[in-house]
């Protein structure tokens, strides 16, 4: 027995030692994959020395004479800090995530693979202009040098039991394509939703619900587009609205609205004579952040004594050799998603199953088979039916086939690296020409310069659509609807130096009339956020950078103010919720006079929840037949302008739109309020006090592996904390969505500029820069735009052949 105890003790000790060895080995492997920050590294293909420095938050400055040397160094740094992120982006766009992550990614791969973006990327990479191609290939070589320069493969591959795959030129194009997937619809859902609703409700109701605008519109020119009138009862024959009681929370997810804020003021309104630009791009937030802060310096010495002719500061996208948004000291630029219409859904006309009709006669349907590798499982084969317009993306229950035609499919127009030319522009006029020629997901771009000028235009291709508006599925068979090339540069919408010296975009309808027709309606956002920005801009006559930051941090719930008053009136009715919860809610609403999306606000959360419950309940009743045919129907796919529809109905209370079995709108709203409080869990006044906006709007900024590997998130995710802000105000914030960067800059005065970024520069959890700067983003504290005190310097030098 004693011997057994000794052996057991020895085995226990051995187990501890082995565990210690394994942990030490794992820690060593983790440390070995840290990027090289100091010293000298020889790089093959480099023909000059390049300096790579990092400041206290890990912002990188790359300095060289040639732009190709800068690109090679950018690739080296991106790979060392963010290769796994780059790998996910290329795989997402190519529909190849399953090979790395397994079956959990298969649905995503199948949805994307029909676009065959890898094959398109290969074509684009091979046809770039000579200078762009040279920069791209230098970048690719730098990426692979950076990957192989790590002492161990990036730690994520150890966790996944996988090996990293070398980078190629087409992978950088795929990285750009990944932004298409984020910023533009890649499925026919929106148009098919509209067709479904149109087929199940009377025409007058469909026209009402398909509102193109509301009083919240805030275009740069033109008047608000008001919703159509409430349909007359006589136009709704054989239709009725009905609900089942008791009302239940629909639990419909609120889809995020990828987009951004950007605004600018002219030199006449700034305190330094240069125009000032604000830009923050709203995207899904993750660790590491999508962007990588960088300053690049290049060009021959100037006679004036400056070391480099060009200095460009901003953010890059790991995977591409570009400064995506930023300032070159003379011109600054920033984007917001334009929500123009850059795709069509085509109803395929078929005389026989294996062919389709075109203006030039009957064509055979082509079928190609793609193979999707799945880690740990057999490969899947995906048959794709192709037409001259694009792939068949959906087959209806009635057998109709729907083709998805998309700007991203056109290899002559989808992507190039033309925005490289923004780095060397001298003024807004130069930048406009660059923007209208460059090819990337078509965006609003705001441009400002050190001379005080400012402009708005579209960057990226704009299809010339003829014979239809593209907002609903349509046949292309007879040629009456078609795309006839793309707009020429002189046809692009443009607003240059408006008399009031102010520009703003926030994913809203920007243009009017003919210019709106050219851009198209791709589902632009309600104008409440843009209108609040506009009003903030017109509240002042003079601006410095901190004044534009104050607008960015505006979390006033002006948009919901009328809903708060409406709810107060409802609660004041003696027949409504005269229990402790109702009384406590009324007191709470009145105590928070100025509604704000602050983490401690109960009023904001309840008012917001009530509005959404009201919307979901009414649309469920109005569109019951459409929901039966499409259970996952999203109201925003029908129209994002539903606020005007909802408010008009609640204000005018038309009896013929009241859902049965309710006898009055008062009865209906009381039931909706009860359902709202029940869904929030407000069963007593103590619980009501806990229902703060912060308890719901809690940041959940996660590493991509958190979803696939349990327990990893506790080591890799950003801290969980309540955040201020919401969708319909300048300070956009949701649990895993919001400002992916925030930049306020006046060209020529970059030392005063402000920058925020969630997460940090590095993708490695042991790096001091993993979450550096994140706290400032949460708090909205002003942080510098330019690189600060140097902490590390790495020299990249030419590799000498043996």
PDB file of N, CA, C and O in Angstrom, residues 658-727:
ATOM      1  N   UNK A 658     -56.023  49.129 -38.027  1.00  0.00           N
ATOM      2  CA  UNK A 658     -55.947  48.595 -36.667  1.00  0.00           C
ATOM      3  C   UNK A 658     -56.082  47.077 -36.709  1.00  0.00           C
ATOM      4  O   UNK A 658     -57.042  46.545 -37.275  1.00  0.00           O
ATOM      5  N   UNK A 659     -55.136  46.358 -36.120  1.00  0.00           N
ATOM      6  CA  UNK A 659     -55.230  44.895 -36.161  1.00  0.00           C
ATOM      7  C   UNK A 659     -56.386  44.381 -35.309  1.00  0.00           C
ATOM      8  O   UNK A 659     -56.655  44.888 -34.217  1.00  0.00           O
ATOM      9  N   UNK A 660     -57.072  43.387 -35.807  1.00  0.00           N
ATOM     10  CA  UNK A 660     -58.057  42.664 -35.004  1.00  0.00           C
ATOM     11  C   UNK A 660     -57.283  41.770 -34.026  1.00  0.00           C
ATOM     12  O   UNK A 660     -56.161  41.366 -34.313  1.00  0.00           O
ATOM     13  N   UNK A 661     -57.787  41.518 -32.846  1.00  0.00           N
ATOM     14  CA  UNK A 661     -59.161  41.752 -32.376  1.00  0.00           C
ATOM     15  C   UNK A 661     -59.334  43.038 -31.576  1.00  0.00           C
ATOM     16  O   UNK A 661     -60.266  43.130 -30.768  1.00  0.00           O
ATOM     17  N   UNK A 662     -58.458  44.025 -31.725  1.00  0.00           N
ATOM     18  CA  UNK A 662     -58.519  45.214 -30.891  1.00  0.00           C
ATOM     19  C   UNK A 662     -59.663  46.124 -31.335  1.00  0.00           C
ATOM     20  O   UNK A 662     -59.891  46.332 -32.530  1.00  0.00           O
ATOM     21  N   UNK A 663     -60.333  46.709 -30.334  1.00  0.00           N
ATOM     22  CA  UNK A 663     -61.471  47.583 -30.607  1.00  0.00           C
ATOM     23  C   UNK A 663     -61.043  49.019 -30.821  1.00  0.00           C
ATOM     24  O   UNK A 663     -61.779  49.806 -31.422  1.00  0.00           O
ATOM     25  N   UNK A 664     -59.865  49.391 -30.318  1.00  0.00           N
ATOM     26  CA  UNK A 664     -59.396  50.772 -30.453  1.00  0.00           C
ATOM     27  C   UNK A 664     -57.875  50.785 -30.471  1.00  0.00           C
ATOM     28  O   UNK A 664     -57.222  49.846 -30.008  1.00  0.00           O
ATOM     29  N   UNK A 665     -57.320  51.885 -30.997  1.00  0.00           N
ATOM     30  CA  UNK A 665     -55.863  52.044 -31.002  1.00  0.00           C
ATOM     31  C   UNK A 665     -55.333  52.163 -29.579  1.00  0.00           C
ATOM     32  O   UNK A 665     -54.222  51.731 -29.277  1.00  0.00           O
ATOM     33  N   UNK A 666     -56.138  52.737 -28.674  1.00  0.00           N
ATOM     34  CA  UNK A 666     -55.718  52.824 -27.281  1.00  0.00           C
ATOM     35  C   UNK A 666     -55.535  51.450 -26.672  1.00  0.00           C
ATOM     36  O   UNK A 666     -54.538  51.176 -25.987  1.00  0.00           O
ATOM     37  N   UNK A 667     -56.502  50.564 -26.908  1.00  0.00           N
ATOM     38  CA  UNK A 667     -56.382  49.192 -26.407  1.00  0.00           C
ATOM     39  C   UNK A 667     -55.134  48.517 -26.984  1.00  0.00           C
ATOM     40  O   UNK A 667     -54.409  47.808 -26.279  1.00  0.00           O
ATOM     41  N   UNK A 668     -54.913  48.733 -28.270  1.00  0.00           N
ATOM     42  CA  UNK A 668     -53.765  48.115 -28.938  1.00  0.00           C
ATOM     43  C   UNK A 668     -52.456  48.595 -28.324  1.00  0.00           C
ATOM     44  O   UNK A 668     -51.576  47.792 -27.980  1.00  0.00           O
ATOM     45  N   UNK A 669     -52.309  49.896 -28.173  1.00  0.00           N
ATOM     46  CA  UNK A 669     -51.049  50.428 -27.641  1.00  0.00           C
ATOM     47  C   UNK A 669     -50.819  50.013 -26.192  1.00  0.00           C
ATOM     48  O   UNK A 669     -49.681  49.767 -25.784  1.00  0.00           O
ATOM     49  N   UNK A 670     -51.862  49.920 -25.423  1.00  0.00           N
ATOM     50  CA  UNK A 670     -51.707  49.467 -24.046  1.00  0.00           C
ATOM     51  C   UNK A 670     -51.178  48.038 -24.009  1.00  0.00           C
ATOM     52  O   UNK A 670     -50.322  47.685 -23.203  1.00  0.00           O
ATOM     53  N   UNK A 671     -51.677  47.210 -24.932  1.00  0.00           N
ATOM     54  CA  UNK A 671     -51.227  45.818 -24.981  1.00  0.00           C
ATOM     55  C   UNK A 671     -49.770  45.734 -25.451  1.00  0.00           C
ATOM     56  O   UNK A 671     -48.985  44.903 -24.965  1.00  0.00           O
ATOM     57  N   UNK A 672     -49.407  46.609 -26.390  1.00  0.00           N
ATOM     58  CA  UNK A 672     -48.018  46.638 -26.868  1.00  0.00           C
ATOM     59  C   UNK A 672     -47.080  47.059 -25.745  1.00  0.00           C
ATOM     60  O   UNK A 672     -45.988  46.504 -25.587  1.00  0.00           O
ATOM     61  N   UNK A 673     -47.494  48.027 -24.948  1.00  0.00           N
ATOM     62  CA  UNK A 673     -46.665  48.473 -23.837  1.00  0.00           C
ATOM     63  C   UNK A 673     -46.489  47.355 -22.812  1.00  0.00           C
ATOM     64  O   UNK A 673     -45.381  47.131 -22.304  1.00  0.00           O
ATOM     65  N   UNK A 674     -47.564  46.640 -22.515  1.00  0.00           N
ATOM     66  CA  UNK A 674     -47.449  45.513 -21.586  1.00  0.00           C
ATOM     67  C   UNK A 674     -46.473  44.472 -22.125  1.00  0.00           C
ATOM     68  O   UNK A 674     -45.636  43.943 -21.389  1.00  0.00           O
ATOM     69  N   UNK A 675     -46.596  44.184 -23.417  1.00  0.00           N
ATOM     70  CA  UNK A 675     -45.705  43.192 -24.026  1.00  0.00           C
ATOM     71  C   UNK A 675     -44.253  43.671 -24.006  1.00  0.00           C
ATOM     72  O   UNK A 675     -43.326  42.880 -23.830  1.00  0.00           O
ATOM     73  N   UNK A 676     -44.073  44.970 -24.185  1.00  0.00           N
ATOM     74  CA  UNK A 676     -42.720  45.534 -24.159  1.00  0.00           C
ATOM     75  C   UNK A 676     -42.090  45.337 -22.791  1.00  0.00           C
ATOM     76  O   UNK A 676     -40.954  44.857 -22.671  1.00  0.00           O
ATOM     77  N   UNK A 677     -42.818  45.710 -21.741  1.00  0.00           N
ATOM     78  CA  UNK A 677     -42.280  45.586 -20.389  1.00  0.00           C
ATOM     79  C   UNK A 677     -42.053  44.122 -20.023  1.00  0.00           C
ATOM     80  O   UNK A 677     -41.073  43.782 -19.346  1.00  0.00           O
ATOM     81  N   UNK A 678     -42.945  43.255 -20.499  1.00  0.00           N
ATOM     82  CA  UNK A 678     -42.778  41.830 -20.236  1.00  0.00           C
ATOM     83  C   UNK A 678     -41.507  41.312 -20.917  1.00  0.00           C
ATOM     84  O   UNK A 678     -40.739  40.545 -20.333  1.00  0.00           O
ATOM     85  N   UNK A 679     -41.258  41.760 -22.161  1.00  0.00           N
ATOM     86  CA  UNK A 679     -40.069  41.303 -22.881  1.00  0.00           C
ATOM     87  C   UNK A 679     -38.794  41.795 -22.218  1.00  0.00           C
ATOM     88  O   UNK A 679     -37.748  41.150 -22.305  1.00  0.00           O
ATOM     89  N   UNK A 680     -38.870  42.935 -21.545  1.00  0.00           N
ATOM     90  CA  UNK A 680     -37.701  43.479 -20.845  1.00  0.00           C
ATOM     91  C   UNK A 680     -37.521  42.861 -19.465  1.00  0.00           C
ATOM     92  O   UNK A 680     -36.486  43.061 -18.821  1.00  0.00           O
ATOM     93  N   UNK A 681     -38.525  42.150 -19.006  1.00  0.00           N
ATOM     94  CA  UNK A 681     -38.451  41.564 -17.671  1.00  0.00           C
ATOM     95  C   UNK A 681     -38.780  42.547 -16.565  1.00  0.00           C
ATOM     96  O   UNK A 681     -38.379  42.352 -15.414  1.00  0.00           O
ATOM     97  N   UNK A 682     -39.530  43.610 -16.893  1.00  0.00           N
ATOM     98  CA  UNK A 682     -39.864  44.639 -15.902  1.00  0.00           C
ATOM     99  C   UNK A 682     -41.131  44.236 -15.155  1.00  0.00           C
ATOM    100  O   UNK A 682     -42.207  44.817 -15.340  1.00  0.00           O
ATOM    101  N   UNK A 683     -41.034  43.236 -14.292  1.00  0.00           N
ATOM    102  CA  UNK A 683     -42.207  42.752 -13.576  1.00  0.00           C
ATOM    103  C   UNK A 683     -42.416  43.459 -12.237  1.00  0.00           C
ATOM    104  O   UNK A 683     -43.398  43.223 -11.555  1.00  0.00           O
ATOM    105  N   UNK A 684     -41.455  44.312 -11.847  1.00  0.00           N
ATOM    106  CA  UNK A 684     -41.645  45.146 -10.661  1.00  0.00           C
ATOM    107  C   UNK A 684     -40.792  46.397 -10.818  1.00  0.00           C
ATOM    108  O   UNK A 684     -39.922  46.470 -11.684  1.00  0.00           O
ATOM    109  N   UNK A 685     -41.050  47.398  -9.965  1.00  0.00           N
ATOM    110  CA  UNK A 685     -40.358  48.673 -10.150  1.00  0.00           C
ATOM    111  C   UNK A 685     -38.876  48.570  -9.828  1.00  0.00           C
ATOM    112  O   UNK A 685     -38.071  49.337 -10.362  1.00  0.00           O
ATOM    113  N   UNK A 686     -38.497  47.617  -8.959  1.00  0.00           N
ATOM    114  CA  UNK A 686     -37.067  47.428  -8.683  1.00  0.00           C
ATOM    115  C   UNK A 686     -36.357  46.896  -9.923  1.00  0.00           C
ATOM    116  O   UNK A 686     -35.269  47.336 -10.268  1.00  0.00           O
ATOM    117  N   UNK A 687     -36.994  45.959 -10.599  1.00  0.00           N
ATOM    118  CA  UNK A 687     -36.421  45.418 -11.826  1.00  0.00           C
ATOM    119  C   UNK A 687     -36.368  46.487 -12.916  1.00  0.00           C
ATOM    120  O   UNK A 687     -35.410  46.568 -13.684  1.00  0.00           O
ATOM    121  N   UNK A 688     -37.388  47.336 -12.960  1.00  0.00           N
ATOM    122  CA  UNK A 688     -37.411  48.426 -13.949  1.00  0.00           C
ATOM    123  C   UNK A 688     -36.174  49.310 -13.797  1.00  0.00           C
ATOM    124  O   UNK A 688     -35.559  49.713 -14.791  1.00  0.00           O
ATOM    125  N   UNK A 689     -35.789  49.602 -12.580  1.00  0.00           N
ATOM    126  CA  UNK A 689     -34.644  50.481 -12.334  1.00  0.00           C
ATOM    127  C   UNK A 689     -33.339  49.880 -12.834  1.00  0.00           C
ATOM    128  O   UNK A 689     -32.367  50.597 -13.085  1.00  0.00           O
ATOM    129  N   UNK A 690     -33.313  48.550 -12.991  1.00  0.00           N
ATOM    130  CA  UNK A 690     -32.099  47.879 -13.465  1.00  0.00           C
ATOM    131  C   UNK A 690     -31.999  47.856 -14.989  1.00  0.00           C
ATOM    132  O   UNK A 690     -30.955  47.505 -15.542  1.00  0.00           O
ATOM    133  N   UNK A 691     -33.082  48.236 -15.675  1.00  0.00           N
ATOM    134  CA  UNK A 691     -33.123  48.129 -17.135  1.00  0.00           C
ATOM    135  C   UNK A 691     -32.495  49.355 -17.786  1.00  0.00           C
ATOM    136  O   UNK A 691     -33.138  50.112 -18.501  1.00  0.00           O
ATOM    137  N   UNK A 692     -31.220  49.537 -17.539  1.00  0.00           N
ATOM    138  CA  UNK A 692     -30.518  50.674 -18.121  1.00  0.00           C
ATOM    139  C   UNK A 692     -30.100  50.365 -19.554  1.00  0.00           C
ATOM    140  O   UNK A 692     -30.015  49.194 -19.962  1.00  0.00           O
ATOM    141  N   UNK A 693     -29.831  51.414 -20.296  1.00  0.00           N
ATOM    142  CA  UNK A 693     -29.340  51.240 -21.661  1.00  0.00           C
ATOM    143  C   UNK A 693     -27.989  50.524 -21.650  1.00  0.00           C
ATOM    144  O   UNK A 693     -27.708  49.690 -22.520  1.00  0.00           O
ATOM    145  N   UNK A 694     -27.169  50.810 -20.672  1.00  0.00           N
ATOM    146  CA  UNK A 694     -25.865  50.163 -20.582  1.00  0.00           C
ATOM    147  C   UNK A 694     -25.960  48.673 -20.348  1.00  0.00           C
ATOM    148  O   UNK A 694     -25.095  47.904 -20.796  1.00  0.00           O
ATOM    149  N   UNK A 695     -27.019  48.220 -19.640  1.00  0.00           N
ATOM    150  CA  UNK A 695     -27.178  46.791 -19.410  1.00  0.00           C
ATOM    151  C   UNK A 695     -27.453  46.051 -20.711  1.00  0.00           C
ATOM    152  O   UNK A 695     -27.146  44.861 -20.834  1.00  0.00           O
ATOM    153  N   UNK A 696     -28.022  46.740 -21.693  1.00  0.00           N
ATOM    154  CA  UNK A 696     -28.260  46.138 -23.002  1.00  0.00           C
ATOM    155  C   UNK A 696     -27.137  46.462 -23.968  1.00  0.00           C
ATOM    156  O   UNK A 696     -26.683  45.604 -24.724  1.00  0.00           O
ATOM    157  N   UNK A 697     -26.664  47.718 -23.967  1.00  0.00           N
ATOM    158  CA  UNK A 697     -25.657  48.154 -24.926  1.00  0.00           C
ATOM    159  C   UNK A 697     -24.263  47.923 -24.340  1.00  0.00           C
ATOM    160  O   UNK A 697     -23.513  48.857 -24.049  1.00  0.00           O
ATOM    161  N   UNK A 698     -23.942  46.661 -24.186  1.00  0.00           N
ATOM    162  CA  UNK A 698     -22.675  46.263 -23.587  1.00  0.00           C
ATOM    163  C   UNK A 698     -21.746  45.745 -24.671  1.00  0.00           C
ATOM    164  O   UNK A 698     -22.103  44.821 -25.415  1.00  0.00           O
ATOM    165  N   UNK A 699     -20.587  46.355 -24.768  1.00  0.00           N
ATOM    166  CA  UNK A 699     -19.643  45.994 -25.818  1.00  0.00           C
ATOM    167  C   UNK A 699     -19.233  44.533 -25.700  1.00  0.00           C
ATOM    168  O   UNK A 699     -18.899  44.057 -24.617  1.00  0.00           O
ATOM    169  N   UNK A 700     -19.297  43.835 -26.813  1.00  0.00           N
ATOM    170  CA  UNK A 700     -18.858  42.442 -26.884  1.00  0.00           C
ATOM    171  C   UNK A 700     -17.942  42.330 -28.099  1.00  0.00           C
ATOM    172  O   UNK A 700     -18.321  41.807 -29.146  1.00  0.00           O
ATOM    173  N   UNK A 701     -16.747  42.871 -27.954  1.00  0.00           N
ATOM    174  CA  UNK A 701     -15.795  42.931 -29.061  1.00  0.00           C
ATOM    175  C   UNK A 701     -14.881  41.715 -28.945  1.00  0.00           C
ATOM    176  O   UNK A 701     -14.013  41.656 -28.078  1.00  0.00           O
ATOM    177  N   UNK A 702     -15.106  40.751 -29.819  1.00  0.00           N
ATOM    178  CA  UNK A 702     -14.508  39.433 -29.658  1.00  0.00           C
ATOM    179  C   UNK A 702     -13.466  39.127 -30.734  1.00  0.00           C
ATOM    180  O   UNK A 702     -13.502  39.675 -31.835  1.00  0.00           O
ATOM    181  N   UNK A 703     -12.591  38.210 -30.394  1.00  0.00           N
ATOM    182  CA  UNK A 703     -11.656  37.644 -31.368  1.00  0.00           C
ATOM    183  C   UNK A 703     -12.428  36.621 -32.209  1.00  0.00           C
ATOM    184  O   UNK A 703     -13.315  35.933 -31.698  1.00  0.00           O
ATOM    185  N   UNK A 704     -12.131  36.501 -33.511  1.00  0.00           N
ATOM    186  CA  UNK A 704     -12.878  35.548 -34.354  1.00  0.00           C
ATOM    187  C   UNK A 704     -12.877  34.120 -33.834  1.00  0.00           C
ATOM    188  O   UNK A 704     -13.838  33.377 -34.051  1.00  0.00           O
ATOM    189  N   UNK A 705     -11.809  33.708 -33.122  1.00  0.00           N
ATOM    190  CA  UNK A 705     -11.752  32.324 -32.640  1.00  0.00           C
ATOM    191  C   UNK A 705     -12.659  32.078 -31.438  1.00  0.00           C
ATOM    192  O   UNK A 705     -12.902  30.922 -31.087  1.00  0.00           O
ATOM    193  N   UNK A 706     -13.148  33.140 -30.797  1.00  0.00           N
ATOM    194  CA  UNK A 706     -14.035  32.958 -29.642  1.00  0.00           C
ATOM    195  C   UNK A 706     -15.245  32.112 -30.001  1.00  0.00           C
ATOM    196  O   UNK A 706     -15.767  31.349 -29.187  1.00  0.00           O
ATOM    197  N   UNK A 707     -15.707  32.272 -31.229  1.00  0.00           N
ATOM    198  CA  UNK A 707     -16.897  31.551 -31.681  1.00  0.00           C
ATOM    199  C   UNK A 707     -16.613  30.074 -31.916  1.00  0.00           C
ATOM    200  O   UNK A 707     -17.505  29.239 -31.803  1.00  0.00           O
ATOM    201  N   UNK A 708     -15.376  29.741 -32.244  1.00  0.00           N
ATOM    202  CA  UNK A 708     -15.067  28.377 -32.657  1.00  0.00           C
ATOM    203  C   UNK A 708     -14.360  27.554 -31.578  1.00  0.00           C
ATOM    204  O   UNK A 708     -14.419  26.330 -31.587  1.00  0.00           O
ATOM    205  N   UNK A 709     -13.642  28.242 -30.658  1.00  0.00           N
ATOM    206  CA  UNK A 709     -12.883  27.518 -29.637  1.00  0.00           C
ATOM    207  C   UNK A 709     -13.309  28.026 -28.258  1.00  0.00           C
ATOM    208  O   UNK A 709     -12.982  29.166 -27.887  1.00  0.00           O
ATOM    209  N   UNK A 710     -14.048  27.243 -27.491  1.00  0.00           N
ATOM    210  CA  UNK A 710     -14.492  27.678 -26.161  1.00  0.00           C
ATOM    211  C   UNK A 710     -13.308  28.063 -25.276  1.00  0.00           C
ATOM    212  O   UNK A 710     -12.211  27.533 -25.410  1.00  0.00           O
ATOM    213  N   UNK A 711     -13.545  28.996 -24.386  1.00  0.00           N
ATOM    214  CA  UNK A 711     -12.598  29.499 -23.385  1.00  0.00           C
ATOM    215  C   UNK A 711     -11.540  30.444 -23.962  1.00  0.00           C
ATOM    216  O   UNK A 711     -10.907  31.185 -23.218  1.00  0.00           O
ATOM    217  N   UNK A 712     -11.353  30.421 -25.285  1.00  0.00           N
ATOM    218  CA  UNK A 712     -10.347  31.303 -25.878  1.00  0.00           C
ATOM    219  C   UNK A 712     -10.717  32.770 -25.670  1.00  0.00           C
ATOM    220  O   UNK A 712      -9.855  33.624 -25.445  1.00  0.00           O
ATOM    221  N   UNK A 713     -12.021  33.055 -25.714  1.00  0.00           N
ATOM    222  CA  UNK A 713     -12.461  34.434 -25.621  1.00  0.00           C
ATOM    223  C   UNK A 713     -12.012  35.142 -24.361  1.00  0.00           C
ATOM    224  O   UNK A 713     -11.736  36.343 -24.384  1.00  0.00           O
ATOM    225  N   UNK A 714     -11.926  34.411 -23.252  1.00  0.00           N
ATOM    226  CA  UNK A 714     -11.537  35.054 -21.992  1.00  0.00           C
ATOM    227  C   UNK A 714     -10.116  35.601 -22.048  1.00  0.00           C
ATOM    228  O   UNK A 714      -9.755  36.485 -21.280  1.00  0.00           O
ATOM    229  N   UNK A 715      -9.296  35.073 -22.968  1.00  0.00           N
ATOM    230  CA  UNK A 715      -7.927  35.542 -23.109  1.00  0.00           C
ATOM    231  C   UNK A 715      -7.762  36.549 -24.249  1.00  0.00           C
ATOM    232  O   UNK A 715      -6.854  37.378 -24.220  1.00  0.00           O
ATOM    233  N   UNK A 716      -8.650  36.474 -25.244  1.00  0.00           N
ATOM    234  CA  UNK A 716      -8.438  37.254 -26.463  1.00  0.00           C
ATOM    235  C   UNK A 716      -9.426  38.404 -26.657  1.00  0.00           C
ATOM    236  O   UNK A 716      -9.120  39.345 -27.384  1.00  0.00           O
ATOM    237  N   UNK A 717     -10.592  38.340 -26.046  1.00  0.00           N
ATOM    238  CA  UNK A 717     -11.608  39.368 -26.292  1.00  0.00           C
ATOM    239  C   UNK A 717     -11.299  40.643 -25.523  1.00  0.00           C
ATOM    240  O   UNK A 717     -10.611  40.631 -24.500  1.00  0.00           O
ATOM    241  N   UNK A 718     -11.848  41.753 -26.031  1.00  0.00           N
ATOM    242  CA  UNK A 718     -11.728  43.030 -25.320  1.00  0.00           C
ATOM    243  C   UNK A 718     -12.609  43.006 -24.073  1.00  0.00           C
ATOM    244  O   UNK A 718     -13.549  42.207 -23.985  1.00  0.00           O
ATOM    245  N   UNK A 719     -12.322  43.857 -23.095  1.00  0.00           N
ATOM    246  CA  UNK A 719     -13.151  43.889 -21.883  1.00  0.00           C
ATOM    247  C   UNK A 719     -14.608  44.180 -22.208  1.00  0.00           C
ATOM    248  O   UNK A 719     -14.924  44.959 -23.114  1.00  0.00           O
ATOM    249  N   UNK A 720     -15.492  43.522 -21.489  1.00  0.00           N
ATOM    250  CA  UNK A 720     -16.922  43.743 -21.657  1.00  0.00           C
ATOM    251  C   UNK A 720     -17.321  44.949 -20.811  1.00  0.00           C
ATOM    252  O   UNK A 720     -17.107  44.968 -19.600  1.00  0.00           O
ATOM    253  N   UNK A 721     -17.888  45.966 -21.459  1.00  0.00           N
ATOM    254  CA  UNK A 721     -18.279  47.166 -20.729  1.00  0.00           C
ATOM    255  C   UNK A 721     -19.404  47.884 -21.453  1.00  0.00           C
ATOM    256  O   UNK A 721     -19.557  47.776 -22.671  1.00  0.00           O
ATOM    257  N   UNK A 722     -20.214  48.596 -20.698  1.00  0.00           N
ATOM    258  CA  UNK A 722     -21.314  49.357 -21.271  1.00  0.00           C
ATOM    259  C   UNK A 722     -20.772  50.518 -22.087  1.00  0.00           C
ATOM    260  O   UNK A 722     -19.757  51.125 -21.734  1.00  0.00           O
ATOM    261  N   UNK A 723     -21.468  50.818 -23.197  1.00  0.00           N
ATOM    262  CA  UNK A 723     -21.037  51.920 -24.054  1.00  0.00           C
ATOM    263  C   UNK A 723     -22.209  52.850 -24.319  1.00  0.00           C
ATOM    264  O   UNK A 723     -23.366  52.420 -24.367  1.00  0.00           O
ATOM    265  N   UNK A 724     -21.907  54.124 -24.469  1.00  0.00           N
ATOM    266  CA  UNK A 724     -22.917  55.122 -24.800  1.00  0.00           C
ATOM    267  C   UNK A 724     -23.107  55.183 -26.311  1.00  0.00           C
ATOM    268  O   UNK A 724     -22.185  54.922 -27.078  1.00  0.00           O
ATOM    269  N   UNK A 725     -24.327  55.573 -26.738  1.00  0.00           N
ATOM    270  CA  UNK A 725     -24.596  55.750 -28.156  1.00  0.00           C
ATOM    271  C   UNK A 725     -25.586  54.735 -28.686  1.00  0.00           C
ATOM    272  O   UNK A 725     -25.927  53.748 -28.031  1.00  0.00           O
ATOM    273  N   UNK A 726     -26.064  55.000 -29.910  1.00  0.00           N
ATOM    274  CA  UNK A 726     -27.022  54.122 -30.575  1.00  0.00           C
ATOM    275  C   UNK A 726     -27.028  54.463 -32.063  1.00  0.00           C
ATOM    276  O   UNK A 726     -26.202  55.255 -32.522  1.00  0.00           O
ATOM    277  N   UNK A 727     -27.985  53.930 -32.807  1.00  0.00           N
ATOM    278  CA  UNK A 727     -27.938  54.016 -34.262  1.00  0.00           C
ATOM    279  C   UNK A 727     -28.336  55.377 -34.821  1.00  0.00           C
ATOM    280  O   UNK A 727     -27.690  55.879 -35.737  1.00  0.00           O
TER     281      UNK A 727
END
